[in-house]
PDB file of C-alpha atoms in Angstrom:
ATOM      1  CA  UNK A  96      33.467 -53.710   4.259  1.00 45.00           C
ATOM      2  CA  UNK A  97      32.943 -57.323   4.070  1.00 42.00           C
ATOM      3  CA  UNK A  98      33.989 -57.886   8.065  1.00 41.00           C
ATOM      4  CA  UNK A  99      31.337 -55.301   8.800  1.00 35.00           C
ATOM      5  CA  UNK A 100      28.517 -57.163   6.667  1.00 37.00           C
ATOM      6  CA  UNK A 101      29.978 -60.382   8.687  1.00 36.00           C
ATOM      7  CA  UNK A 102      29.505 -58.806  12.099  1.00 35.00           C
ATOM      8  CA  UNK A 103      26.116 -57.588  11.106  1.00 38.00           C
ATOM      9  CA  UNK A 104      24.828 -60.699  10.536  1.00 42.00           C
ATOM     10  CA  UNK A 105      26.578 -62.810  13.411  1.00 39.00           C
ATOM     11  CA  UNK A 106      25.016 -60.070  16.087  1.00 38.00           C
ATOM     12  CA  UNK A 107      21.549 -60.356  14.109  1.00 38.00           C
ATOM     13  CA  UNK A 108      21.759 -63.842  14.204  1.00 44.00           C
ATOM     14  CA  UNK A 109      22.848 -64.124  17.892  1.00 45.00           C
ATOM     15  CA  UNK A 110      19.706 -61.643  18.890  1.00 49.00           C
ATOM     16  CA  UNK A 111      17.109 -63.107  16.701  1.00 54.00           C
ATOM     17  CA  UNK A 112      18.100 -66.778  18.181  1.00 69.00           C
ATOM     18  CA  UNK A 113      14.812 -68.541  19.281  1.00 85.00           C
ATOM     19  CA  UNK A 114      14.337 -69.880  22.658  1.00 87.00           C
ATOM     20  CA  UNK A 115      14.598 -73.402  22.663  1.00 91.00           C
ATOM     21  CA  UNK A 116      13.125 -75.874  25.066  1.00 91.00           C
ATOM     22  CA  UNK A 117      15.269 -78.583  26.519  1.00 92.00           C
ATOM     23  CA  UNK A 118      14.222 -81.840  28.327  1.00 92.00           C
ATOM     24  CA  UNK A 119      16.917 -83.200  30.356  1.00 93.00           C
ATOM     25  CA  UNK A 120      16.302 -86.951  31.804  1.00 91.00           C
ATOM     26  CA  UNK A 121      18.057 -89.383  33.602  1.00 90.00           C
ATOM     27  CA  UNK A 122      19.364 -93.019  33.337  1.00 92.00           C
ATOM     28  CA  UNK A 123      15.891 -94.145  33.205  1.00 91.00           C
ATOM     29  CA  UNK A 124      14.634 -91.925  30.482  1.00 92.00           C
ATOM     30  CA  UNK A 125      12.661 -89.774  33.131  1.00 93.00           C
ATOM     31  CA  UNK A 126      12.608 -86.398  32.975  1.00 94.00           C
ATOM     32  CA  UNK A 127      13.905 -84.393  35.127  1.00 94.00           C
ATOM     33  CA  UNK A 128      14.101 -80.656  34.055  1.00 96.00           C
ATOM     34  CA  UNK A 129      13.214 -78.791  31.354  1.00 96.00           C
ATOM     35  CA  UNK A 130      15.169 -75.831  30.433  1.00 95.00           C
ATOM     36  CA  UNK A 131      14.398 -73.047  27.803  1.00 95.00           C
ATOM     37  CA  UNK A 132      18.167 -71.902  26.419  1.00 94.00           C
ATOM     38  CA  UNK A 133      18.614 -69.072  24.208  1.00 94.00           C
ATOM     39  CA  UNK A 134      22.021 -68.814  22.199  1.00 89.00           C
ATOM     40  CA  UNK A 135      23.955 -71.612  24.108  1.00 89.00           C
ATOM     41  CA  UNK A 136      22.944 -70.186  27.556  1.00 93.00           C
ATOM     42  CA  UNK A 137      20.477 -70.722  29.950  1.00 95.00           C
ATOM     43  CA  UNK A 138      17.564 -67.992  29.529  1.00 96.00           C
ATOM     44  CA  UNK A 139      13.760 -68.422  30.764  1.00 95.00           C
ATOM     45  CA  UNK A 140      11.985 -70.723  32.189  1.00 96.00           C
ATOM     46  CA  UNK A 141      13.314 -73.652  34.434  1.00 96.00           C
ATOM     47  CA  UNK A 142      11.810 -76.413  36.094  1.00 97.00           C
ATOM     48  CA  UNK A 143      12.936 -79.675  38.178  1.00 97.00           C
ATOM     49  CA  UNK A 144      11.098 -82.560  38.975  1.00 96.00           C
ATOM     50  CA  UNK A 145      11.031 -85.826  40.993  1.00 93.00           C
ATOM     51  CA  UNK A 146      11.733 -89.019  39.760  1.00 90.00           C
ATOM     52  CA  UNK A 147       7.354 -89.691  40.143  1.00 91.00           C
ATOM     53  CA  UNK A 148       6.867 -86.467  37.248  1.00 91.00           C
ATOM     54  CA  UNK A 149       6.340 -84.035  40.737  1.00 94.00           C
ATOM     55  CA  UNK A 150       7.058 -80.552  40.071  1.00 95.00           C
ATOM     56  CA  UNK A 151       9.692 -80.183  42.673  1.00 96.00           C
ATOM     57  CA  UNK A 152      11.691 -76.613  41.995  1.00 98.00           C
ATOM     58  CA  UNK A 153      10.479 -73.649  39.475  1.00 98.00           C
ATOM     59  CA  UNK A 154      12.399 -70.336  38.028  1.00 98.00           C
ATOM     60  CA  UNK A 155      13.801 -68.711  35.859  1.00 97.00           C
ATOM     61  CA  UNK A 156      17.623 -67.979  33.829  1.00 97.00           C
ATOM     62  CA  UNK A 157      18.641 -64.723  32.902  1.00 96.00           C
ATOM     63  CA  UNK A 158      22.130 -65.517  30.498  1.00 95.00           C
ATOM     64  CA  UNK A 159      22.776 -68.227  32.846  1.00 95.00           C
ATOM     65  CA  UNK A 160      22.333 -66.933  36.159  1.00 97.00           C
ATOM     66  CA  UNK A 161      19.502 -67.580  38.273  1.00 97.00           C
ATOM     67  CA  UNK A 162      16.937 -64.748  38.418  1.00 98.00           C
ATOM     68  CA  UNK A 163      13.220 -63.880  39.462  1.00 97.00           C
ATOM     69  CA  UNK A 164      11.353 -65.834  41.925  1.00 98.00           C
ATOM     70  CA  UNK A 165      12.620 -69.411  42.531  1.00 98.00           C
ATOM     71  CA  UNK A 166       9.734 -71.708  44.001  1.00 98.00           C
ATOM     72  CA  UNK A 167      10.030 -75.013  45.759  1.00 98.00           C
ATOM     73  CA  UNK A 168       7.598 -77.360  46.652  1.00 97.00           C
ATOM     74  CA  UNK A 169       7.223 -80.442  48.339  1.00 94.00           C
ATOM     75  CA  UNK A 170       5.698 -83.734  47.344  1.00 90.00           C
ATOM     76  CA  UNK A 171       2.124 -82.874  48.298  1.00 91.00           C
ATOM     77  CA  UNK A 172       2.800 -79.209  46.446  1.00 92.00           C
ATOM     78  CA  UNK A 173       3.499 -77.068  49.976  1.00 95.00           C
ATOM     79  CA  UNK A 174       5.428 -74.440  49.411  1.00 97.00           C
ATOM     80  CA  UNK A 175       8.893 -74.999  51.187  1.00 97.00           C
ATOM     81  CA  UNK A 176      10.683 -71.612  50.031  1.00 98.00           C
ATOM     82  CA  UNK A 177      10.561 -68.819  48.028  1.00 98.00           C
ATOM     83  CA  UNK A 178      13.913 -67.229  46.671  1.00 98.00           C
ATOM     84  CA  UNK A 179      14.401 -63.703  44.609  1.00 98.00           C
ATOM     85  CA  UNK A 180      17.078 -63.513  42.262  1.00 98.00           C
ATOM     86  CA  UNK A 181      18.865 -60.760  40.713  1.00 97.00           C
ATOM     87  CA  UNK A 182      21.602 -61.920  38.086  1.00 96.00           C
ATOM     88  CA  UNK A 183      22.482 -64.456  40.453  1.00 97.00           C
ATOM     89  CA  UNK A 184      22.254 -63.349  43.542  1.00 97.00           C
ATOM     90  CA  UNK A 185      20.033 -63.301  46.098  1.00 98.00           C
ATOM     91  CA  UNK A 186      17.919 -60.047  46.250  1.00 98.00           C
ATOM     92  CA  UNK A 187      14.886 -59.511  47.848  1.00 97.00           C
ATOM     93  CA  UNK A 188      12.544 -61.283  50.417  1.00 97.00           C
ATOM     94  CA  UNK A 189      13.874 -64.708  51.018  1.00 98.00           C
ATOM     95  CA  UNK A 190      11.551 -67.545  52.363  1.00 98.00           C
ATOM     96  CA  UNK A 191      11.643 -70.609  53.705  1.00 98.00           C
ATOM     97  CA  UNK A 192       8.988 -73.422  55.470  1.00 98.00           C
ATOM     98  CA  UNK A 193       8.976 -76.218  57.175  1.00 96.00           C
ATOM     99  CA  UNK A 194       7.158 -79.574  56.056  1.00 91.00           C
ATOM    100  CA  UNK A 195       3.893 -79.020  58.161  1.00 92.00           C
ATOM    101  CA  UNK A 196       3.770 -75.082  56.833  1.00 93.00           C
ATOM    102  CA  UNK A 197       5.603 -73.387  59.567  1.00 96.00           C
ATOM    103  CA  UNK A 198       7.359 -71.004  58.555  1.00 97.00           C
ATOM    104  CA  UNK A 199      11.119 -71.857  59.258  1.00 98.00           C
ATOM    105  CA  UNK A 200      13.188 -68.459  58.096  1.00 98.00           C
ATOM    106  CA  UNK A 201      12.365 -64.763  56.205  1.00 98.00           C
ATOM    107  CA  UNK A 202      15.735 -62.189  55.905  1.00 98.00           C
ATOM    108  CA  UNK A 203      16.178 -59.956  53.014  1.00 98.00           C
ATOM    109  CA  UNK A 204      18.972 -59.396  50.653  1.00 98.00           C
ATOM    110  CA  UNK A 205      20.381 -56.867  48.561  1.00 97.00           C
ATOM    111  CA  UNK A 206      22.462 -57.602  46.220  1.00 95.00           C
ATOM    112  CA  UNK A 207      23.475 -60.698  47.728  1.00 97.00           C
ATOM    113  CA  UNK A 208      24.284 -59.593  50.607  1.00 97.00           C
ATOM    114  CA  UNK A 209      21.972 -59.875  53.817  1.00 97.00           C
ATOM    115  CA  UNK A 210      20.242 -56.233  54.323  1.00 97.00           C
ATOM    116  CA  UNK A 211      18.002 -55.822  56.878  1.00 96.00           C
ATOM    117  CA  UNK A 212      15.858 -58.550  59.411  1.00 96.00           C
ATOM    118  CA  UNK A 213      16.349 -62.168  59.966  1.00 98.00           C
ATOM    119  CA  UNK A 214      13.546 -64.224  61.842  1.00 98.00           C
ATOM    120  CA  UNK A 215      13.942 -67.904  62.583  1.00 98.00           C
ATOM    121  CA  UNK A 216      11.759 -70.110  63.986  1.00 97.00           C
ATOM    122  CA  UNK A 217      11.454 -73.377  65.038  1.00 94.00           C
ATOM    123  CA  UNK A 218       9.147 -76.034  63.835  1.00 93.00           C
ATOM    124  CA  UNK A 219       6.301 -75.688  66.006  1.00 91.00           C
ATOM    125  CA  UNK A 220       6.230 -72.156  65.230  1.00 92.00           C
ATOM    126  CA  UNK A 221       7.930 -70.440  68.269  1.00 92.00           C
ATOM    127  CA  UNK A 222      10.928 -67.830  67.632  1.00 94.00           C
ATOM    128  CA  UNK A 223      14.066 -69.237  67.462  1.00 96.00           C
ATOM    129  CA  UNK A 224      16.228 -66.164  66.508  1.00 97.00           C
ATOM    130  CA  UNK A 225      16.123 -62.264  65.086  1.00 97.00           C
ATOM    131  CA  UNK A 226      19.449 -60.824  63.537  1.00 97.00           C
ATOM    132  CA  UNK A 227      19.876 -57.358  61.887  1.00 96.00           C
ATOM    133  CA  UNK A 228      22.200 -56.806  59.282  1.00 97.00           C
ATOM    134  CA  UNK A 229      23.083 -53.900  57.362  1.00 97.00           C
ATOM    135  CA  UNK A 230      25.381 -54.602  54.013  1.00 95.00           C
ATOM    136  CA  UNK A 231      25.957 -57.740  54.894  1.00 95.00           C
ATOM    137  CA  UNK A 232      27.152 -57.025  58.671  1.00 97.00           C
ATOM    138  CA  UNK A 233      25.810 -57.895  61.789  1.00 97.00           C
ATOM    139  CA  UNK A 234      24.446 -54.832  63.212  1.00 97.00           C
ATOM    140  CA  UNK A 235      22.220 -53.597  65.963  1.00 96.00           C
ATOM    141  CA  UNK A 236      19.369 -55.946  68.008  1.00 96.00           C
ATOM    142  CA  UNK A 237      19.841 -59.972  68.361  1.00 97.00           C
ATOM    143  CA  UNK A 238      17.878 -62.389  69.917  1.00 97.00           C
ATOM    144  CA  UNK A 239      18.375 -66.084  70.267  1.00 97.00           C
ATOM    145  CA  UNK A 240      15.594 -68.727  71.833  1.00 96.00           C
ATOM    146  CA  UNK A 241      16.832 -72.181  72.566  1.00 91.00           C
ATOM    147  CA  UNK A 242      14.961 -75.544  73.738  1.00 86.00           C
ATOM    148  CA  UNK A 243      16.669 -76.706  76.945  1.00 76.00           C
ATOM    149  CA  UNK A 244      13.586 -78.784  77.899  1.00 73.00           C
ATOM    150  CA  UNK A 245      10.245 -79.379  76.491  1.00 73.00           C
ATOM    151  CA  UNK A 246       8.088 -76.299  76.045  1.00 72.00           C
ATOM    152  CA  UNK A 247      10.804 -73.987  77.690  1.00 85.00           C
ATOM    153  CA  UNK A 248      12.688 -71.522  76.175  1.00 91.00           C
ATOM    154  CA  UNK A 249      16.173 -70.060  77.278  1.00 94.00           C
ATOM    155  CA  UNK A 250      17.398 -67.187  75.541  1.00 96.00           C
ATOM    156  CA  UNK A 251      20.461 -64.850  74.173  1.00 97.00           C
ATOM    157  CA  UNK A 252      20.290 -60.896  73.963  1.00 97.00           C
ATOM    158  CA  UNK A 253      22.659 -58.636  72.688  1.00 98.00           C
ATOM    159  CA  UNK A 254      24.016 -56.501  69.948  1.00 98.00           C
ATOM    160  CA  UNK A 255      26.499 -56.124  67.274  1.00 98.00           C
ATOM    161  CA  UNK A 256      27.910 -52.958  65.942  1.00 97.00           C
ATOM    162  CA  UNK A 257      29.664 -53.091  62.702  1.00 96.00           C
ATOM    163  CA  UNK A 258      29.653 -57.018  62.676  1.00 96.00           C
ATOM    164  CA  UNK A 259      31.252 -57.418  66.377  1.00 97.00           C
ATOM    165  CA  UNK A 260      29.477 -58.118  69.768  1.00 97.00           C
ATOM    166  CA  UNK A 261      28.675 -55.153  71.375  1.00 97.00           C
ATOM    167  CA  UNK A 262      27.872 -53.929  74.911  1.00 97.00           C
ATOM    168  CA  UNK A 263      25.547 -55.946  77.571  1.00 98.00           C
ATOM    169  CA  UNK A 264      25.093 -59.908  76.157  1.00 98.00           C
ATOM    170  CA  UNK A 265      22.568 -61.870  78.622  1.00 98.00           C
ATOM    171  CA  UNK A 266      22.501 -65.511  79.297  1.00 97.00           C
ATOM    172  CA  UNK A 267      19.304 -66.892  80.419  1.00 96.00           C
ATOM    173  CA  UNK A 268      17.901 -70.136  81.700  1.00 95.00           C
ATOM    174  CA  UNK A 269      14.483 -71.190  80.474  1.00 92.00           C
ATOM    175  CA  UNK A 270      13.034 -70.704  84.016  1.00 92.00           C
ATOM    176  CA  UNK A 271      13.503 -67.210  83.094  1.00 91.00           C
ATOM    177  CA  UNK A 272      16.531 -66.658  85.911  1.00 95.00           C
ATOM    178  CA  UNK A 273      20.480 -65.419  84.347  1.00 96.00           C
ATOM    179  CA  UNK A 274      22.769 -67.588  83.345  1.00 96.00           C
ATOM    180  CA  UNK A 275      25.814 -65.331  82.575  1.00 97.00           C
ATOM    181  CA  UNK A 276      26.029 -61.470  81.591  1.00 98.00           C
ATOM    182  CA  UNK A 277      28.905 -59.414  80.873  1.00 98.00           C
ATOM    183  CA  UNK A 278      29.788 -56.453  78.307  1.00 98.00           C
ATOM    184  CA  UNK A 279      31.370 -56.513  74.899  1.00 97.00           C
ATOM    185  CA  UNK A 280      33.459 -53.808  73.313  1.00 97.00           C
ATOM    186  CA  UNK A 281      34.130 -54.375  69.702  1.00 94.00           C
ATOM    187  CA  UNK A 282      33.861 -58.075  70.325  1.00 95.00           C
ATOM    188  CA  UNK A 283      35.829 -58.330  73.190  1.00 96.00           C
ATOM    189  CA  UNK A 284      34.865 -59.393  76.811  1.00 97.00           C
ATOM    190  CA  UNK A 285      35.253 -56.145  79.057  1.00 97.00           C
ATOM    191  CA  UNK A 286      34.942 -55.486  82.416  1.00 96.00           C
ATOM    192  CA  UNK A 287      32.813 -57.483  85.175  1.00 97.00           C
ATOM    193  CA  UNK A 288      31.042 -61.199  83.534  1.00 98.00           C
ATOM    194  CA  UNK A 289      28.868 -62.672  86.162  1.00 98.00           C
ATOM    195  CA  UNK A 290      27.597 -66.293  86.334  1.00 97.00           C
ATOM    196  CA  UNK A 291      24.621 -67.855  88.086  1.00 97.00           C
ATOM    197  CA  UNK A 292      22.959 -71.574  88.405  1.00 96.00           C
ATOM    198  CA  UNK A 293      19.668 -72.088  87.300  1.00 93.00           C
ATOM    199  CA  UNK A 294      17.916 -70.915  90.699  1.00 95.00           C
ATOM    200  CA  UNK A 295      19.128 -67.608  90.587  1.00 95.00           C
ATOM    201  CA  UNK A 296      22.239 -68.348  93.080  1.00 96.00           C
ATOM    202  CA  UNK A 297      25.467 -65.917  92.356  1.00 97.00           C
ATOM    203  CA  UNK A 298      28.046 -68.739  91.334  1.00 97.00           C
ATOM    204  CA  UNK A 299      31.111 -66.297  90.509  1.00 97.00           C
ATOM    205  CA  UNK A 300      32.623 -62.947  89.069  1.00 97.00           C
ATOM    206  CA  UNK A 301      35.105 -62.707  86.659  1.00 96.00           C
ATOM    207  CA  UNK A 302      37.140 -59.506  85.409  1.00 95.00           C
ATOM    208  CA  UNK A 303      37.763 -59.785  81.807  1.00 92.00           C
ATOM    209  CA  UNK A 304      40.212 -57.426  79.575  1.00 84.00           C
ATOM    210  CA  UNK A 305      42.618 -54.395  80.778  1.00 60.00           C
TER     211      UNK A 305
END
């Protein structure tokens, strides 16, 4: 009888802890976090700053693991990215900007796992990339932009099926003309892949697989 009065009062102890509010600093005697711990673990609130007393990075613990919306800023206080947490893992709309408020990359996880769209972009605000996933696999429409000279865009276009390249993958030059297009069958060249030079001129043919 005496364990069970024991256990009793451990567990009531252990769920009546208060939440206590820690200031961690540095060599200097700056702080640098502050972190709200409840029964030895990380639980609440959470913030980091700069060595100036800048809010950088804001959140939350849930028993140690990272969960909620996670929040980080830069020094003039622009948002730079906005994470969602579920026990640790990314879940939810995922966010992220560049310095002059472009926004850089949105995707969406589930369970950490990507699930769903991701859009890139580049810095001045033009698309840089668009990826489906399902469960964490590539699957379905991609796109790919790329810079091969100022304020022209070449590009990639295919799809995946079950995380593998899958049927006609174009090549382009940013003039607009082909580069190279061929088919993919579970992630394997197939058939006829045809090159070109940047004006459009046939440059070759080449038979890939059985």
């Amino acid at each position: 009888m005496k364990y069970l009065v024991l256990l009793t009062s451990l567990l009531l102890t252990a769920c009546g802890a208060a939440p206590q509010q820690l200031a961690v600093k540095d060599r200097q005697g700056i702080v640098r976090a502050e972190v709200t711990r409840v029964g030895g673990k990380k639980d609440g609130p959470v913030r980091f700053y700069d060595a100036d007393g800048s809010l950088r990075t804001a959140g939350s613990y849930r028993n140690d693991r990272r969960h909620g919306v996670w929040t980080t800023v830069d020094q003039y206080g622009d948002t730079l990215s906005i994470l969602q947490f579920s026990d640790g893992r990314k879940d939810g709309i995922q966010a992220y900007w560049a310095s002059n408020g472009r926004l850089l990359r949105v995707e969406r996880f589930s369970d950490g796992v990507p699930n769903g769209p991701l859009y890139r972009f580049f810095s001045d605000g033009t698309p840089r990339q668009l990826t489906w996933y399902e469960n964490g696999e590539t699957q379905g429409p991609y796109m790919e932009w790329y810079k091969s000279e100022p304020g022209r865009l070449g590009f990639i276009h295919g799809a995946f099926l079950h995380g593998e390249r899958d049927g006609i993958w174009t090549w382009a030059y940013s003039n607009g003309h082909l580069q190279t297009q061929g088919r993919y069958v579970h992630g394997i060249r197939m058939g006829t892949w045809t090159t070109w030079d940047a004006h459009g001129k046939e440059l070759g043919r080449v038979e890939k697989g059985g």
